[in-house]
PDB file of C-alpha atoms in Angstrom:
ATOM      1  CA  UNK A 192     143.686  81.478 100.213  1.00  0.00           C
ATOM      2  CA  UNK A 193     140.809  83.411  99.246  1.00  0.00           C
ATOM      3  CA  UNK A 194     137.422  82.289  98.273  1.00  0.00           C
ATOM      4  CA  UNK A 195     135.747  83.565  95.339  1.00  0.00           C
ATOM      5  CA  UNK A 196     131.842  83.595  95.539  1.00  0.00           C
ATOM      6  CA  UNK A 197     129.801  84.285  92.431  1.00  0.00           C
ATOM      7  CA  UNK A 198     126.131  84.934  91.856  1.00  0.00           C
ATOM      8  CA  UNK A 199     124.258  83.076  89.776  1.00  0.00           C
ATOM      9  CA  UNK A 200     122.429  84.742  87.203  1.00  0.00           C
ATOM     10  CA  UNK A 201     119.076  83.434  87.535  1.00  0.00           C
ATOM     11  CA  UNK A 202     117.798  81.522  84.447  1.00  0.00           C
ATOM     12  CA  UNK A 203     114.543  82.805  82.593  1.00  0.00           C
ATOM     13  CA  UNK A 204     111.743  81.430  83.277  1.00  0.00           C
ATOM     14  CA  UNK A 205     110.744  78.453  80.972  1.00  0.00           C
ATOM     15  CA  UNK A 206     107.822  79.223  78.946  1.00  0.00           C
ATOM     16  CA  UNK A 207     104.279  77.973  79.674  1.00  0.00           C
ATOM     17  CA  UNK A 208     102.393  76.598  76.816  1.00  0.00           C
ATOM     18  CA  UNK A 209      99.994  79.662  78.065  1.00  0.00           C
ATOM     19  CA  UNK A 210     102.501  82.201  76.071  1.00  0.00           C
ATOM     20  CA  UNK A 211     103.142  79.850  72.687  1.00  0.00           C
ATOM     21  CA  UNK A 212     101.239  82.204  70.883  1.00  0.00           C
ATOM     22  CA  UNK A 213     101.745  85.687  72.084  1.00  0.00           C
ATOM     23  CA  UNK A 214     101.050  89.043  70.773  1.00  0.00           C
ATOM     24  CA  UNK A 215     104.177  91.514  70.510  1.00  0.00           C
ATOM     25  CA  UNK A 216     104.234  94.534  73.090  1.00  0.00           C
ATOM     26  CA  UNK A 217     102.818  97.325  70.564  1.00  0.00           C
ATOM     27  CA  UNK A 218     100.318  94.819  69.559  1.00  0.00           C
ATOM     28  CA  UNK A 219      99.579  94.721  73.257  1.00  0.00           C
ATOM     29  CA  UNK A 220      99.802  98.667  73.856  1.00  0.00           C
ATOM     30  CA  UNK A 221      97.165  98.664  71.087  1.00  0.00           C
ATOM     31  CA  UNK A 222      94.933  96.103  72.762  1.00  0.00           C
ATOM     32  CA  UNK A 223      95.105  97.920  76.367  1.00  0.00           C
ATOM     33  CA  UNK A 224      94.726 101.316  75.406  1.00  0.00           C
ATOM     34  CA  UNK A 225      91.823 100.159  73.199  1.00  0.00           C
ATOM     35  CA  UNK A 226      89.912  98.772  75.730  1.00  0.00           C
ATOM     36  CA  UNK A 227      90.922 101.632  77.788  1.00  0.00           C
ATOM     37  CA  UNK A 228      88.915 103.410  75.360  1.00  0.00           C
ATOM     38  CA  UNK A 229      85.600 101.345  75.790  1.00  0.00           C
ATOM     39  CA  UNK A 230      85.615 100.589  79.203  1.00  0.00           C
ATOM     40  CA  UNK A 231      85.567 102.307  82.777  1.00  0.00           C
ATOM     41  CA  UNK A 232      85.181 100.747  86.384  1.00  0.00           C
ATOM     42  CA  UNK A 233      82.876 101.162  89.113  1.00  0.00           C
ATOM     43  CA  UNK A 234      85.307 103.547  90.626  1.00  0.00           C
ATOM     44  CA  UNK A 235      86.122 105.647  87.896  1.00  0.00           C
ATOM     45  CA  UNK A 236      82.398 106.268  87.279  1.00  0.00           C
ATOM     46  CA  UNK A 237      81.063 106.671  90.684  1.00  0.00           C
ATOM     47  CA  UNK A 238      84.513 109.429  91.206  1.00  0.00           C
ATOM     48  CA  UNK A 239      83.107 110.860  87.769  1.00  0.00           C
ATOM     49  CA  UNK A 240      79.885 111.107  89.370  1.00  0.00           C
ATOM     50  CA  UNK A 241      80.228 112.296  92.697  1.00  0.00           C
ATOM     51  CA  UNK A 242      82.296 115.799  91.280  1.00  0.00           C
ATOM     52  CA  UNK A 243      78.738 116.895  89.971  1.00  0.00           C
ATOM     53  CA  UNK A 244      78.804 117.219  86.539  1.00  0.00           C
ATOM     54  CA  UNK A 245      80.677 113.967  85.094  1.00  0.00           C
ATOM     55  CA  UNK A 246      80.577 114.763  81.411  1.00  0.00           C
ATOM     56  CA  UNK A 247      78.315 111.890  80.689  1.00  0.00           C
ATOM     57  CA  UNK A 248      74.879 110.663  80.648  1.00  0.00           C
ATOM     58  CA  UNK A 249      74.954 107.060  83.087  1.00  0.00           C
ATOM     59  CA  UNK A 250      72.396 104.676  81.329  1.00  0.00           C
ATOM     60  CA  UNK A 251      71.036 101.587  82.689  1.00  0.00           C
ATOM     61  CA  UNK A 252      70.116  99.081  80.337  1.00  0.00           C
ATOM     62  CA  UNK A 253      68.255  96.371  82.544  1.00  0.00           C
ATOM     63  CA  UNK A 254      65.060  95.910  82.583  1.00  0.00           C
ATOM     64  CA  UNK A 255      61.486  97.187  84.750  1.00  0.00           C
ATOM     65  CA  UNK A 256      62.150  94.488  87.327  1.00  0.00           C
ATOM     66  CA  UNK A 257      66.290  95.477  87.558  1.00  0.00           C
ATOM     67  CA  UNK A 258      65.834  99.163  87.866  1.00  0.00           C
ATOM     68  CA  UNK A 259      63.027  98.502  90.478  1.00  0.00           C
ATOM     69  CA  UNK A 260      65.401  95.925  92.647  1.00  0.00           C
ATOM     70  CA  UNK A 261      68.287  98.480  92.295  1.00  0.00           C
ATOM     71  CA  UNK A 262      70.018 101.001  90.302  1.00  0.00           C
ATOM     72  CA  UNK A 263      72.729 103.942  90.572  1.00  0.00           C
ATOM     73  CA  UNK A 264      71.637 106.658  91.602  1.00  0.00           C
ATOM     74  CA  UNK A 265      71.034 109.632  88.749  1.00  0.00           C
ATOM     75  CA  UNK A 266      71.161 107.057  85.746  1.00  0.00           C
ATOM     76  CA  UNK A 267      68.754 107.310  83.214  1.00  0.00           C
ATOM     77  CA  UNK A 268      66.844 104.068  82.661  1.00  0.00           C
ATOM     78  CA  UNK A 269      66.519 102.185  79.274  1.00  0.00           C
ATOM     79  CA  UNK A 270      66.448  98.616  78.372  1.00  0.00           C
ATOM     80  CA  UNK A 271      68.637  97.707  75.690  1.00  0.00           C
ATOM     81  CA  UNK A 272      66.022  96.436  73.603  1.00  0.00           C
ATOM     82  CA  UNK A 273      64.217 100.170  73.434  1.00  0.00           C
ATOM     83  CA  UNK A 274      67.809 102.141  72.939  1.00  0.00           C
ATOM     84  CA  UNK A 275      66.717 102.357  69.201  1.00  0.00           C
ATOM     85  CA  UNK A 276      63.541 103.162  69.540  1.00  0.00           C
ATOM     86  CA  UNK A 277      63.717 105.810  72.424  1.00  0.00           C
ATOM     87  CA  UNK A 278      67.064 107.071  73.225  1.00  0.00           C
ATOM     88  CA  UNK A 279      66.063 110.214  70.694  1.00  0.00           C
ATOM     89  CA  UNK A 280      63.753 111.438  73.264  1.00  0.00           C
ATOM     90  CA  UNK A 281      65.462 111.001  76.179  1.00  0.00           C
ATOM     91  CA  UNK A 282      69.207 111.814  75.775  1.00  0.00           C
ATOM     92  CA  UNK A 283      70.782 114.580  73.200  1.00  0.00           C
ATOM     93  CA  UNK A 284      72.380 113.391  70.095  1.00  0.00           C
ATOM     94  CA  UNK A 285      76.301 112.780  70.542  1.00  0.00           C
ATOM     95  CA  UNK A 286      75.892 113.202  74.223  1.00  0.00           C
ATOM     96  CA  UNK A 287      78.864 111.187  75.866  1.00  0.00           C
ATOM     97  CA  UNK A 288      76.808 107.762  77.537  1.00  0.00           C
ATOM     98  CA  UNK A 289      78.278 104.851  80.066  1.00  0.00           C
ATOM     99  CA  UNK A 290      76.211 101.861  79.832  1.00  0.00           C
ATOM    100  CA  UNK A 291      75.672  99.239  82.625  1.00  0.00           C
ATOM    101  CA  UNK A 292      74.009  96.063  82.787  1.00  0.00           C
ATOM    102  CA  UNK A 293      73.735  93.629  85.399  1.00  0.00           C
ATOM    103  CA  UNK A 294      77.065  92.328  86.208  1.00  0.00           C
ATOM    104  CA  UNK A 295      80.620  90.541  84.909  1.00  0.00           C
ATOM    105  CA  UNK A 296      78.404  88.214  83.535  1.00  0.00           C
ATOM    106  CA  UNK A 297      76.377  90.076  80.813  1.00  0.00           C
ATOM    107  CA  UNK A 298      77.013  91.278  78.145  1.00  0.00           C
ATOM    108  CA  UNK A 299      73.657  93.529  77.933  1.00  0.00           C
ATOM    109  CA  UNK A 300      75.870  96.587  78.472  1.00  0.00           C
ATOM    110  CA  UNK A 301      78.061  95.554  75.379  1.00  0.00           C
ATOM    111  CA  UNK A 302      75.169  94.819  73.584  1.00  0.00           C
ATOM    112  CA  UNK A 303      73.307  98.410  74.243  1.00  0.00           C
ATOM    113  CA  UNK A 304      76.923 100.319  73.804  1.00  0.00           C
ATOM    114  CA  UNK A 305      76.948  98.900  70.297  1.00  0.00           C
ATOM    115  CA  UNK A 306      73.504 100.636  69.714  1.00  0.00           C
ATOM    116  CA  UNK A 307      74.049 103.699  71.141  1.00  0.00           C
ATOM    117  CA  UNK A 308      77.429 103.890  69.229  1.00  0.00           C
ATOM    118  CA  UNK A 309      75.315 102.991  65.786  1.00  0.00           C
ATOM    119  CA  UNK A 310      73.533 106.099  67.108  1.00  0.00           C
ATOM    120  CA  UNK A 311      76.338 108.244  67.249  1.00  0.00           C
ATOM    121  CA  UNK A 312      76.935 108.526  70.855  1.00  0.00           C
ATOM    122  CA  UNK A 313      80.808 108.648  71.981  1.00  0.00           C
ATOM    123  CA  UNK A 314      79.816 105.268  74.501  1.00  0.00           C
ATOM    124  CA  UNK A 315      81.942 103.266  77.315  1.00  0.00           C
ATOM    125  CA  UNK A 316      80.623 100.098  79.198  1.00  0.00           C
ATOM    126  CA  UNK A 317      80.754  99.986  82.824  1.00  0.00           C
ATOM    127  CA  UNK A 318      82.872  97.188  83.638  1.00  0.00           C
ATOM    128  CA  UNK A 319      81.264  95.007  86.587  1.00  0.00           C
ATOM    129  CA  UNK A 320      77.766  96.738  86.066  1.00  0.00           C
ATOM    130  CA  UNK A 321      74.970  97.284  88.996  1.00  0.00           C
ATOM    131  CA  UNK A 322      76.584  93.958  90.411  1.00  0.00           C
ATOM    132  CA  UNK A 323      79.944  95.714  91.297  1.00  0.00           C
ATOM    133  CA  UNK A 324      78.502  99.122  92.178  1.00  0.00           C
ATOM    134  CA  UNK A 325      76.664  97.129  95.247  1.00  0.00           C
ATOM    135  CA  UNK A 326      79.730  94.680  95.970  1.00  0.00           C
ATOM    136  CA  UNK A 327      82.034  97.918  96.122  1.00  0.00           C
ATOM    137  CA  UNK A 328      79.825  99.570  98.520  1.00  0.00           C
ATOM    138  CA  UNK A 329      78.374 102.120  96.416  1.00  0.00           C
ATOM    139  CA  UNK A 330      74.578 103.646  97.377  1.00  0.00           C
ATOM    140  CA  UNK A 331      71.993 102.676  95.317  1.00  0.00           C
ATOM    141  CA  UNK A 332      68.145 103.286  94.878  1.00  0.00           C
ATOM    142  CA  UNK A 333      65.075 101.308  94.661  1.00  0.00           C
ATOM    143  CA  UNK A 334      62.161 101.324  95.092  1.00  0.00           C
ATOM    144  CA  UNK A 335      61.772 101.277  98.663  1.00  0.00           C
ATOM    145  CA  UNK A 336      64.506 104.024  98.860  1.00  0.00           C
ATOM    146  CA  UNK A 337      68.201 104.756  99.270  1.00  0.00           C
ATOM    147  CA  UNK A 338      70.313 101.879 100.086  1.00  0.00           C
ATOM    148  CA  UNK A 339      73.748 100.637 100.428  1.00  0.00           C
ATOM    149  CA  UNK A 340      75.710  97.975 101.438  1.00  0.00           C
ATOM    150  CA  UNK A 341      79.122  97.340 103.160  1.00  0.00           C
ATOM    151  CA  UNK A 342      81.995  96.368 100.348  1.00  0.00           C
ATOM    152  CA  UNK A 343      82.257  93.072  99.807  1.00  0.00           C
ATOM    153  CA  UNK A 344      85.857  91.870 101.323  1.00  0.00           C
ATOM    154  CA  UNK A 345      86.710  90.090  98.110  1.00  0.00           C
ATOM    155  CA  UNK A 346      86.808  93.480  96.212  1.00  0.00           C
ATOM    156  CA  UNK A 347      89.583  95.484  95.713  1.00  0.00           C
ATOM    157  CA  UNK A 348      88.049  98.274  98.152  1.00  0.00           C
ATOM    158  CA  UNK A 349      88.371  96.224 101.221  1.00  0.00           C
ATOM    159  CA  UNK A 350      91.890  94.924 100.091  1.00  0.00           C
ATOM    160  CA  UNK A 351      93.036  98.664 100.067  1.00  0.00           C
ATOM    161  CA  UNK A 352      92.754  99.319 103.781  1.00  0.00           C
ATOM    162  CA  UNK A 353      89.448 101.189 104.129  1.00  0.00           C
ATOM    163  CA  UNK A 354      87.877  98.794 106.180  1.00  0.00           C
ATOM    164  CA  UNK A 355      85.125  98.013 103.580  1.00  0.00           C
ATOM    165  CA  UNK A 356      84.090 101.645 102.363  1.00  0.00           C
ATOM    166  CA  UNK A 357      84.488 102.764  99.106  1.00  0.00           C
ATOM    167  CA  UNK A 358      84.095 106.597 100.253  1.00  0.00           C
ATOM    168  CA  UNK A 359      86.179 107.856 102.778  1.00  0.00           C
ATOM    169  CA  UNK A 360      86.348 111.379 104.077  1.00  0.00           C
ATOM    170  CA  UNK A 361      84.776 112.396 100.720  1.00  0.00           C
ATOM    171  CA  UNK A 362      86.925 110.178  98.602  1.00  0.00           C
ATOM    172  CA  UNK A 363      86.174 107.650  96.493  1.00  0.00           C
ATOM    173  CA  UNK A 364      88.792 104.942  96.556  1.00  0.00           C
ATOM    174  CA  UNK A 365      90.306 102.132  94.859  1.00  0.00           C
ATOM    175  CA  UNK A 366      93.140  99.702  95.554  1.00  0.00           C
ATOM    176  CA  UNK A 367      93.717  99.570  91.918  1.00  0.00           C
TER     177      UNK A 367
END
């Protein structure tokens, strides 16, 4: 006699009250590639900005005592509270501009991004702000000079094998 074996076909999963109220893939497509639209990462910018001419003017929106601490390297500097009032003077109307802030925990990027877009400006936030570009080992200036740190091992950089740089052999990197 021969035995039979069959699989089981594994049961869904049951549903977490997390999920009772869910939007429908193509509303989700629409979400995502909308905020695809308004946002870029540390990563993406600082790539953007190491191949020389990145298309886009970087702004930081922190203020006096911010930029002095830190800032990245080749941004333009204006608080958000003076985008109205100055950005005229300094940056060319409908000129493509990535805003930053201080970190995950602002929203002083979102909040100049909406100006400069009531401006005219074609704008995206940079997600993480001056917070991430340090954490992902990115160089920075002040104003005692060039600096940079080693990546912080909870960012995706270290998790991607590069031993805590986010450059290597020219390359900027990303586990993402």
């Amino acid at each position: 006699m021969t035995e039979t074996i069959t699989a089981a076909t594994p049961a869904a999963p049951t549903a977490s009250a997390l999920f009772a109220h869910v939007a429908t893939s193509d509303a989700a497509i629409a979400h995502f590639r909308g905020r695809l639209e308004f946002e870029s990462d540390v990563s993406d910018v600082a790539a953007a900005l190491a191949g020389g001419d990145p298309g886009f003017v970087l702004v930081d929106t922190r203020n006096d005592a911010s930029w002095a601490q830190g800032h990245v390297p080749g941004a333009v500097h204006l608080p958000g509270r003076r985008i109205a009032a100055d950005a005229a003077e300094l940056i060319p109307a409908g000129t493509p501009i990535v805003v930053y802030c201080w970190g995950p925990g602002c929203n002083g990027a979102t909040r100049a991004a909406l100006e400069f877009a009531l401006l005219g400006h074609p704008v995206k936030e940079m997600l993480g702000g001056f917070e991430y570009w340090v954490r992902e080992g990115f160089a920075y200036d002040s104003v005692d000079g060039p600096a940079q740190l080693d990546a912080d091992p909870l960012t995706n950089i270290a998790e991607a094998g590069l031993g805590g740089r986010a450059v290597v052999d020219g390359a900027i990197s990303c586990a993402c």
